[in-house]
Amino acid sequence: MHPDLSEAKLSSLPLAIRRHAKSALSPSTSPESVSCYLRQLIVQCFHARDNGYTARSLLPVVYAVLGDPKDLPDPETTAEPLYRTRVCCVGHAFTLFTYCTQIYTSPALMELAPRIWAWIQFMDVHEYVSVDSGAFFWECVPLTCLLYLLYEHEGRQWLHTNAEVGYFIGKAWTRLVTVFEDDEVAIHNDHCREVLHRITSFLSSHDSPNYSSALVDGAGGKYAFARLLVRTIDLFLRMKKFIDETPNDASLLLSLDSTLSFICEEHFVSRATLDRAGIVETLIEAITYLARHNAPVTTPFQSSISLCADIVSASLSKVDSVSWGKAVKAGLLNAVFLCGGKYGTDPYTSKSLGRILADLAVLTFNYSFLPIFMSVLRNATMMLPSTGFMKSRFGKDWRGIVALAQERTELRKDFDTNLVGIRSCDNFECGVINVPKATLRRCGACQHTFYCSPECQKISWRKFNHRYRCKRIQKNPIITPDARITRFRSTLILNTYQRHKHAIFLQKLKYIHRTGNTDYCVIMEYIAGYCTPKVVPIEEWGKSLSLHDYRQRTAIGTREMHVVRLTPGRVEFPMLLRSNAAEVLERLVGIARRLPKDADVGRLENDFPEMWREVEELAGMDVVEIYS
């Protein structure tokens, strides 16, 4: 036996505590009296000046009361009063153990571990809850003891080799959260909050894959574990709201930070599973509360908000417009306004908010997202004056997003009225562009392409490899997005092209004049929602364009390769911009050849007015259509 577990250790205790301890250990003391002495020791330990030191000196009592792990009572053969008293004594021993704020000798701890674990398993199997051990005894105290054991290095090694421990923690944690959700009194219980704090601290310091699957299984599977994390965060918020009515308590924010840090590292469950579990909506609520106007601006608050914003931005950057719509309805805009106005100067928070705003700008492209965004915009902007958001570095970006959304909402109305039934022949050599869909024939196999005649369908099938694309679409219809959404995005891009057409033609002329060839592509980047097209050598995008279905079918005079980029570092989709006037590019080449070698194309209107008028005429002739 380790010296710290022998009765000699009791000699360092005050006389009153030492008498009760020796009485509890005396073989002549009845079980009922042992229980009474243990309760008195708990009270004395609680009121001691150094209750951690006192509790460590009482470890011999804990060791003796727990007894031999092989000598546990049998409910079938043990008289019920004796049985209940024995379990009640064990509960008191657990409580004494939880007062140990520090144990210096790991060997003593590991000698206690088998006894504590044996009783935890016993109580779990028999679902025993002592009637006088406190309302939350079973859910809190045994789990606290177990987590306390696992703080030591030897305890972690024990955990990594014992899958049952991880499974129990997952199950007990789930049970504990359920108790808190169902009982409002538990939210106000200091010990309950302490247990949750220990759990989150345990998560942030234990990331071994050896027990992760057991922990997840104990919680009910990956999705259930993801929901458990979300429910735990929600509990922290409820507790924080209660604590804020009294003197502030930073431990809850530390617990929240531990949970959020664990989520950021994606140890046990993927971000996609957490998204399905509702992590984004919960964190939006957290940001809204923690960044409220009367919340203190302190480091713990800033740390929690920064982590929340980072997870929200990372999650939303990987989801579709439907998930974005849910986030906006859940109050995303309000959270961004509060967070940006209060913590926009923090580099980590501002980076996350900047990513959210950049994605919002891109989403103004989306046919389905626009009406959702506009529906919440009015109520959300009513709170702007009180947040300070417009005075932050994000105010200009927000004005741009609103302007884009309003402009594209008007275009959406025109689209619904005039353009939704318009299509073009999918034979790229055909001149039929922007005609009523009813006048075209749909491919009977893939139901995606349209042709003005059987001849055009045959040309597309043989020459433009529709036979391969048709099979791909039939095999996986997901590769073909909703026609209305795709068409609306194309309409927006074409609208941008039309507004910049003269500038684009001048850039084309400048490139042809400088290089003598037409091997270029037009880049249309919508990184911040706006777009200023530019002409660049096709080699800059050769790798991306080589993967495009229609790369080998570009031809001077009728088609030009364009690249549309909606997010930094990634090509959203290359596309073909088809002109209905085959001579447009040829005439542009002719103008470039007539220009002197040292001519400044940027001054074309002033230096060569006749050629300028020709370029304007060509721009007016150019009628285009997108093929993505």
Coordinates of C-alpha atoms in Angstrom, one line a residue, residues 362-559:
V362 CA -20.9 35.9 -53.7
L363 CA -24.2 34.5 -52.6
T364 CA -26.0 37.5 -54.2
F365 CA -25.4 35.4 -57.3
N366 CA -27.8 32.7 -56.1
Y367 CA -31.3 32.8 -57.3
S368 CA -32.7 31.0 -54.2
F369 CA -30.7 32.9 -51.6
L370 CA -31.5 36.4 -52.7
P371 CA -35.2 36.5 -51.5
I372 CA -34.2 35.0 -48.1
F373 CA -31.5 37.6 -47.7
M374 CA -33.8 40.5 -48.7
S375 CA -36.5 39.3 -46.4
V376 CA -34.4 39.6 -43.3
L377 CA -32.4 42.6 -44.4
R378 CA -34.8 45.3 -43.3
N379 CA -35.2 44.0 -39.7
A380 CA -31.5 43.3 -39.4
T381 CA -30.4 46.8 -40.6
M382 CA -32.6 48.4 -38.0
M383 CA -30.2 47.5 -35.3
L384 CA -27.1 48.8 -37.2
P385 CA -27.0 52.3 -35.6
S386 CA -26.6 50.8 -32.1
T387 CA -23.7 48.4 -33.0
G388 CA -21.0 50.7 -34.3
F389 CA -20.6 48.2 -37.2
M390 CA -20.9 50.9 -40.0
K391 CA -17.9 52.8 -38.4
S392 CA -15.8 49.7 -38.4
R393 CA -13.6 48.5 -41.3
F394 CA -16.5 46.3 -42.5
G395 CA -19.0 49.2 -43.1
K396 CA -17.9 49.7 -46.7
D397 CA -18.1 46.0 -47.5
W398 CA -21.6 45.8 -46.1
R399 CA -22.8 48.8 -48.2
G400 CA -21.4 47.0 -51.2
I401 CA -23.2 43.8 -50.4
V402 CA -26.5 45.6 -49.9
A403 CA -26.1 47.4 -53.2
L404 CA -25.3 44.2 -55.0
A405 CA -28.3 42.4 -53.4
Q406 CA -30.7 45.2 -54.4
E407 CA -29.3 45.4 -58.0
R408 CA -29.5 41.6 -58.5
T409 CA -32.9 41.4 -56.9
E410 CA -34.2 43.8 -59.6
L411 CA -32.5 41.7 -62.2
R412 CA -34.1 38.6 -60.7
K413 CA -37.6 40.2 -61.2
D414 CA -36.8 40.9 -64.9
F415 CA -35.4 37.3 -65.1
D416 CA -38.6 35.8 -63.8
T417 CA -40.7 38.0 -66.1
N418 CA -38.8 37.7 -69.3
L419 CA -35.8 35.4 -69.3
V420 CA -36.7 32.3 -67.4
G421 CA -38.2 30.7 -70.5
I422 CA -35.4 31.7 -72.8
R423 CA -32.7 29.2 -74.0
S424 CA -30.3 28.8 -76.9
C425 CA -29.4 25.9 -79.1
D426 CA -26.7 23.7 -77.5
N427 CA -25.1 23.1 -80.9
F428 CA -22.2 25.6 -80.5
E429 CA -22.0 26.2 -84.3
C430 CA -25.7 27.2 -84.5
G431 CA -26.7 30.9 -84.5
V432 CA -29.9 30.4 -82.6
I433 CA -29.4 32.3 -79.3
N434 CA -31.9 33.5 -76.7
V435 CA -35.2 32.1 -78.0
P436 CA -38.3 30.8 -76.2
K437 CA -37.5 27.4 -74.7
A438 CA -40.8 26.1 -76.2
T439 CA -39.4 26.5 -79.7
L440 CA -36.5 24.1 -78.9
R441 CA -36.3 20.3 -78.5
R442 CA -35.0 18.8 -75.3
C443 CA -32.6 15.8 -75.3
G444 CA -34.8 12.8 -74.4
A445 CA -32.0 11.0 -72.6
C446 CA -30.5 13.6 -70.2
Q447 CA -33.3 16.1 -70.3
H448 CA -30.8 18.9 -70.0
T449 CA -29.7 20.1 -73.4
F450 CA -31.9 21.8 -76.1
Y451 CA -31.6 21.9 -79.8
C452 CA -33.4 23.8 -82.6
S453 CA -33.4 20.9 -85.0
P454 CA -32.5 17.2 -85.3
E455 CA -29.5 18.3 -87.4
C456 CA -28.1 20.4 -84.5
Q457 CA -28.6 17.5 -82.1
K458 CA -26.6 15.2 -84.4
I459 CA -23.8 17.7 -84.7
S460 CA -23.6 18.2 -80.9
W461 CA -23.7 14.4 -80.4
R462 CA -20.8 13.7 -82.8
K463 CA -18.7 16.8 -82.9
F464 CA -19.1 18.2 -79.4
N465 CA -19.1 14.9 -77.5
H466 CA -22.6 15.3 -76.1
R467 CA -22.7 11.4 -76.1
Y468 CA -20.2 11.4 -73.2
R469 CA -21.8 14.3 -71.3
C470 CA -25.3 12.8 -71.8
K471 CA -24.2 9.5 -70.1
R472 CA -22.6 11.4 -67.2
I473 CA -25.7 13.4 -66.5
Q474 CA -27.9 10.3 -66.7
K475 CA -25.5 8.5 -64.3
N476 CA -25.3 11.4 -61.8
P477 CA -27.9 14.1 -62.2
I478 CA -26.3 16.0 -59.4
I479 CA -23.7 17.3 -61.8
T480 CA -26.4 19.3 -63.4
P481 CA -27.6 22.1 -61.0
D482 CA -31.1 23.4 -61.1
A483 CA -31.7 25.0 -64.5
R484 CA -33.2 28.2 -63.1
I485 CA -30.3 28.7 -60.6
T486 CA -27.7 28.1 -63.3
R487 CA -29.5 30.3 -65.8
F488 CA -29.9 33.2 -63.4
R489 CA -26.1 33.1 -62.6
S490 CA -25.4 33.1 -66.3
T491 CA -27.7 36.1 -66.7
L492 CA -25.8 38.0 -64.0
I493 CA -22.5 37.2 -65.7
L494 CA -23.8 38.3 -69.1
N495 CA -25.1 41.5 -67.5
T496 CA -21.6 42.2 -66.2
Y497 CA -20.2 41.4 -69.6
Q498 CA -22.6 43.8 -71.3
R499 CA -21.7 46.7 -68.9
H500 CA -18.0 46.2 -69.5
K501 CA -18.1 45.2 -73.1
H502 CA -16.4 48.3 -74.5
A503 CA -13.5 48.0 -72.0
I504 CA -13.2 44.3 -72.8
F505 CA -13.0 44.9 -76.5
L506 CA -10.3 47.5 -75.9
Q507 CA -8.4 44.9 -73.8
K508 CA -8.8 42.3 -76.5
L509 CA -7.5 44.8 -79.1
K510 CA -4.6 45.7 -76.9
Y511 CA -3.6 42.1 -76.4
I512 CA -3.9 41.2 -80.1
H513 CA -1.9 44.4 -81.1
R514 CA 0.8 43.5 -78.6
T515 CA 1.2 39.8 -79.2
G516 CA -0.2 39.3 -82.7
N517 CA -2.4 36.4 -81.8
T518 CA -5.8 35.7 -80.3
D519 CA -4.8 33.0 -77.8
Y520 CA -6.3 34.7 -74.8
C521 CA -9.0 34.2 -72.2
V522 CA -11.3 36.7 -70.4
I523 CA -11.1 36.5 -66.6
M524 CA -14.2 37.6 -64.7
E525 CA -13.5 37.6 -60.9
Y526 CA -16.3 38.2 -58.4
I527 CA -14.1 37.9 -55.3
A528 CA -15.8 40.7 -53.5
G529 CA -19.0 40.5 -55.3
Y530 CA -18.0 43.1 -58.0
C531 CA -16.3 42.3 -61.2
T532 CA -13.9 44.1 -63.6
P533 CA -13.1 41.7 -66.4
K534 CA -9.6 41.5 -67.8
V535 CA -7.9 39.8 -70.7
V536 CA -4.9 37.6 -70.0
P537 CA -2.8 35.0 -71.9
I538 CA -4.6 31.6 -72.0
E539 CA -1.4 30.0 -70.6
E540 CA -2.1 31.5 -67.2
W541 CA -5.2 29.4 -66.9
G542 CA -4.1 26.5 -69.1
K543 CA -4.3 23.8 -66.3
S544 CA -7.8 24.8 -65.3
L545 CA -9.0 25.2 -68.8
S546 CA -7.6 21.9 -69.9
L547 CA -10.0 20.2 -67.5
H548 CA -13.0 21.9 -69.1
D549 CA -15.4 19.9 -71.3
Y550 CA -15.2 22.4 -74.2
R551 CA -11.5 23.3 -74.1
Q552 CA -10.7 21.6 -77.4
R553 CA -13.7 23.2 -79.2
T554 CA -12.8 26.8 -78.9
A555 CA -12.4 28.4 -82.3
I556 CA -11.5 31.9 -83.4
G557 CA -14.4 34.0 -84.6
T558 CA -17.3 32.2 -82.8
R559 CA -16.2 31.3 -79.3

